[in-house]
Coordinates of N, CA, C and O in Angstrom, one line a residue:
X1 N 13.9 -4.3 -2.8 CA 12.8 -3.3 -3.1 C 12.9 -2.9 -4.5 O 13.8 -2.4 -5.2
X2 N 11.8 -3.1 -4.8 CA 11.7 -2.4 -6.6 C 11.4 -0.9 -6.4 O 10.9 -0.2 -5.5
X3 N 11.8 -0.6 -7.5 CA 11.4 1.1 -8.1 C 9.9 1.3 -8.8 O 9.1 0.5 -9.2
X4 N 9.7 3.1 -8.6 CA 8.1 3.0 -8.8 C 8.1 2.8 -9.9 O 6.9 2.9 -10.3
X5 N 9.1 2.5 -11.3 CA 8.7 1.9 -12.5 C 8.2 0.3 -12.7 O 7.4 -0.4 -13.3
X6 N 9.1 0.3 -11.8 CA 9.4 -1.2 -11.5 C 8.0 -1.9 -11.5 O 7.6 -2.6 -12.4
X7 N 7.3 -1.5 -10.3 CA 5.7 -1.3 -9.6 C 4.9 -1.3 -10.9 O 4.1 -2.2 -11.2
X8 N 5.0 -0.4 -11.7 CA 3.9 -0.2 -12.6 C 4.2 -1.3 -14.1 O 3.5 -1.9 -14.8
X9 N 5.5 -1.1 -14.1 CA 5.7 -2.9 -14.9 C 5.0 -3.6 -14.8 O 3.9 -3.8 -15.5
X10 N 5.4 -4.3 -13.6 CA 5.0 -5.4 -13.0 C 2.8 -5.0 -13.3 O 2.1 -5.4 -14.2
X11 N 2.5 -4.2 -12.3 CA 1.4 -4.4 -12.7 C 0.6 -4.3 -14.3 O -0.5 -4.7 -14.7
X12 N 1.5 -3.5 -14.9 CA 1.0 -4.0 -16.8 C 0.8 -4.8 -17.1 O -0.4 -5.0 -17.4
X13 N 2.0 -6.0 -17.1 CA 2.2 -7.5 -17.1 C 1.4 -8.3 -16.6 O 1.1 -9.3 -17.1
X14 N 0.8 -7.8 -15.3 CA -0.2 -8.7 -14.4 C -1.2 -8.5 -15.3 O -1.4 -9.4 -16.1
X15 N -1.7 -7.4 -15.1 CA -3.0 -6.6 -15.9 C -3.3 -7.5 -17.8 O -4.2 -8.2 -18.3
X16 N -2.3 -7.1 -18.2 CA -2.4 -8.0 -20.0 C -2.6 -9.2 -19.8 O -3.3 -9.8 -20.6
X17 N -2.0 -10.0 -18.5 CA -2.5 -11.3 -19.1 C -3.5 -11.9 -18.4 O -3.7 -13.1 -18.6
X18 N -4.4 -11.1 -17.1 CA -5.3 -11.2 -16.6 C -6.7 -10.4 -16.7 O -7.9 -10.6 -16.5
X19 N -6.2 -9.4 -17.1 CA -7.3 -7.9 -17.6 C -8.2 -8.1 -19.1 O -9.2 -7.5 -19.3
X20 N -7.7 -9.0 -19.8 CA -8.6 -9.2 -20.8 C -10.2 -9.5 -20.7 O -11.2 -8.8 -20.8
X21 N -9.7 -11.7 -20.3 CA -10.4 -12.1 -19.9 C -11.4 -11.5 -18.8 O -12.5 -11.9 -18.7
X22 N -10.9 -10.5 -18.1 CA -11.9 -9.7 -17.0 C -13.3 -9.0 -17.7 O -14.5 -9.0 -17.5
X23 N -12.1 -8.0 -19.1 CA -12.9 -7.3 -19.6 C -13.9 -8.0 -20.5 O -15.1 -7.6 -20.3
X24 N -13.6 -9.0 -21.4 CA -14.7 -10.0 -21.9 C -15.6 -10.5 -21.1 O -16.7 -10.9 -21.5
X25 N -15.3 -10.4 -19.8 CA -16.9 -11.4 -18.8 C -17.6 -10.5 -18.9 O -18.7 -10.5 -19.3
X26 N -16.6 -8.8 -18.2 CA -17.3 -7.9 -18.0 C -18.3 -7.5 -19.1 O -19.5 -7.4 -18.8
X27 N -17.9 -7.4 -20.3 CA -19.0 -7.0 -21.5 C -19.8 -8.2 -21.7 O -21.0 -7.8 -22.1
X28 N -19.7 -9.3 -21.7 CA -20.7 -10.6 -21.8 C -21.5 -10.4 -20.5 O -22.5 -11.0 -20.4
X29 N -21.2 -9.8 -19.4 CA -22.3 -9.9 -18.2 C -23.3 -8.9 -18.4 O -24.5 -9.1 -18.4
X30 N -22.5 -7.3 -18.8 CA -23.6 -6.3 -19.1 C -23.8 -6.4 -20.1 O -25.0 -6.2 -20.1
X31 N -23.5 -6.5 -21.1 CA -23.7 -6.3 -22.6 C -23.6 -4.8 -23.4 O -24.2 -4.4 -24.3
X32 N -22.5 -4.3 -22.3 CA -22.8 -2.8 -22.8 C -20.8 -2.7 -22.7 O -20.1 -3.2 -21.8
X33 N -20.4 -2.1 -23.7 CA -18.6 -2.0 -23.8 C -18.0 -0.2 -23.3 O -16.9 0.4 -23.4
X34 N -19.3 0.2 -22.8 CA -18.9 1.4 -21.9 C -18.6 1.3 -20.8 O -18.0 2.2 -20.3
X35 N -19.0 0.1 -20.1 CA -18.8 0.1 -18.4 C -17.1 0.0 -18.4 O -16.4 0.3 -17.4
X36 N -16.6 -0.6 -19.8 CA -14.8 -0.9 -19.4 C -14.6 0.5 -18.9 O -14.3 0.5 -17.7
X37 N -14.7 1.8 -19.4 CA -14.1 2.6 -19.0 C -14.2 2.8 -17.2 O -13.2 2.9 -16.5
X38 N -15.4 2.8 -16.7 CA -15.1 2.9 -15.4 C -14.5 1.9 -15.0 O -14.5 2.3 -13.8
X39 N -13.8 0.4 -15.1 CA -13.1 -0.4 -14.6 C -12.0 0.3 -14.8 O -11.5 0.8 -13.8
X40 N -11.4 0.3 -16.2 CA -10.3 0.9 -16.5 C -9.6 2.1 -15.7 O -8.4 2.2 -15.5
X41 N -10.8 3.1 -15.0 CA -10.7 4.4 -14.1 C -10.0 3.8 -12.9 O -9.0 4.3 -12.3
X42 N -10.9 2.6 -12.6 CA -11.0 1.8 -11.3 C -9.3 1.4 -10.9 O -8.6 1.4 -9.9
X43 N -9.2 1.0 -11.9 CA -7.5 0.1 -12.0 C -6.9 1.1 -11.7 O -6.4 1.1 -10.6
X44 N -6.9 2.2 -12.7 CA -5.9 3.6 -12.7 C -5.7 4.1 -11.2 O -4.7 4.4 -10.6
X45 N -7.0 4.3 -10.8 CA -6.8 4.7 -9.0 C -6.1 3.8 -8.4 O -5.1 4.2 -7.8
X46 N -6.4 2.5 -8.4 CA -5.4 1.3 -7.6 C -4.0 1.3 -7.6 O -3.3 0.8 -6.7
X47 N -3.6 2.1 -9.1 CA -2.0 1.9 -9.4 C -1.9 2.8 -8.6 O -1.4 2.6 -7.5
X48 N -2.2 3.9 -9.0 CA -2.1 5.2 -8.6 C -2.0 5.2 -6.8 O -0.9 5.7 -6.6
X49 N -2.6 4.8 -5.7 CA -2.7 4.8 -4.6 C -1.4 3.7 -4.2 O -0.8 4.0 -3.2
X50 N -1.0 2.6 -4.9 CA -0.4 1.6 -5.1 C 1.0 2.5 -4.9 O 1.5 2.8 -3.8
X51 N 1.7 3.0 -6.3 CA 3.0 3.4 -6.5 C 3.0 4.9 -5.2 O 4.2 5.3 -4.9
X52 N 2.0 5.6 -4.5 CA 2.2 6.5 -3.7 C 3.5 6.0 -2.6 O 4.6 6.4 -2.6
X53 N 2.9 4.9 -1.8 CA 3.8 4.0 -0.9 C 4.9 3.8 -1.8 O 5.6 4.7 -1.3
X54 N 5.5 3.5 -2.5 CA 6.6 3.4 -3.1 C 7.6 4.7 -2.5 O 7.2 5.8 -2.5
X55 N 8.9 4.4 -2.1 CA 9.8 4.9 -1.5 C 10.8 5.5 -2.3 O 11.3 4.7 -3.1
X56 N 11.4 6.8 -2.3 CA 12.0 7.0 -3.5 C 13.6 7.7 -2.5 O 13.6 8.5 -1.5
X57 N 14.6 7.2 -3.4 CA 15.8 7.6 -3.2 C 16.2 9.2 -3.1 O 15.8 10.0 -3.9
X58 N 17.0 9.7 -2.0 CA 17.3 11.0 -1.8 C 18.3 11.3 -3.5 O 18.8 10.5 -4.3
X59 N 18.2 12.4 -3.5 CA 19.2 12.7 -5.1 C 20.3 12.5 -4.6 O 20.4 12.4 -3.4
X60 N 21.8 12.5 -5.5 CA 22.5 12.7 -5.4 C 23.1 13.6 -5.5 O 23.3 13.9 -6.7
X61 N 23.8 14.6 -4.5 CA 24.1 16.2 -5.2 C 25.6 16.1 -5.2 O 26.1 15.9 -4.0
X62 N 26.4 16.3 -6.1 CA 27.6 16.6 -6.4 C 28.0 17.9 -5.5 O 27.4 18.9 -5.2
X63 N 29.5 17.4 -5.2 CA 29.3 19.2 -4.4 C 31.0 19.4 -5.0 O 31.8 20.0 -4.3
X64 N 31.5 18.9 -6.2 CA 33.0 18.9 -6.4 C 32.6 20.3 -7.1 O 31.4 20.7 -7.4
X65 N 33.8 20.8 -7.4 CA 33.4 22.0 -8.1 C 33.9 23.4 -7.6 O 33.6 24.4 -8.2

């Protein structure tokens, strides 16, 4: 199991070398370079709902002392 950094790595990486070419069709389809931002919004929710599921380690609490 990866960590929630891990998660959002990994989807950067996805995203750079697949997210370009997206954003290029996307402005050659509409012809307008404002719509990236709602894609861009669009992604951000996905990560975002994405890393929630992500499971996180109880702390470690020292009790020496």
């Amino acid at each position: 199991m990866g960590t929630g950094i891990g998660v959002m790595n990994m989807f950067a990486y996805v995203f750079a070398a697949i997210g370009e070419p997206l954003f290029g069709k996307l402005i050659d389809f509409t012809g307008n370079t404002a719509n990236i931002f709602l894609f861009v919004a669009l992604i951000c929710a996905i990560c975002a709902t994405i890393i929630s599921f992500v499971e996180t380690k109880k702390p470690i609490i020292n009790i020496d002392g």
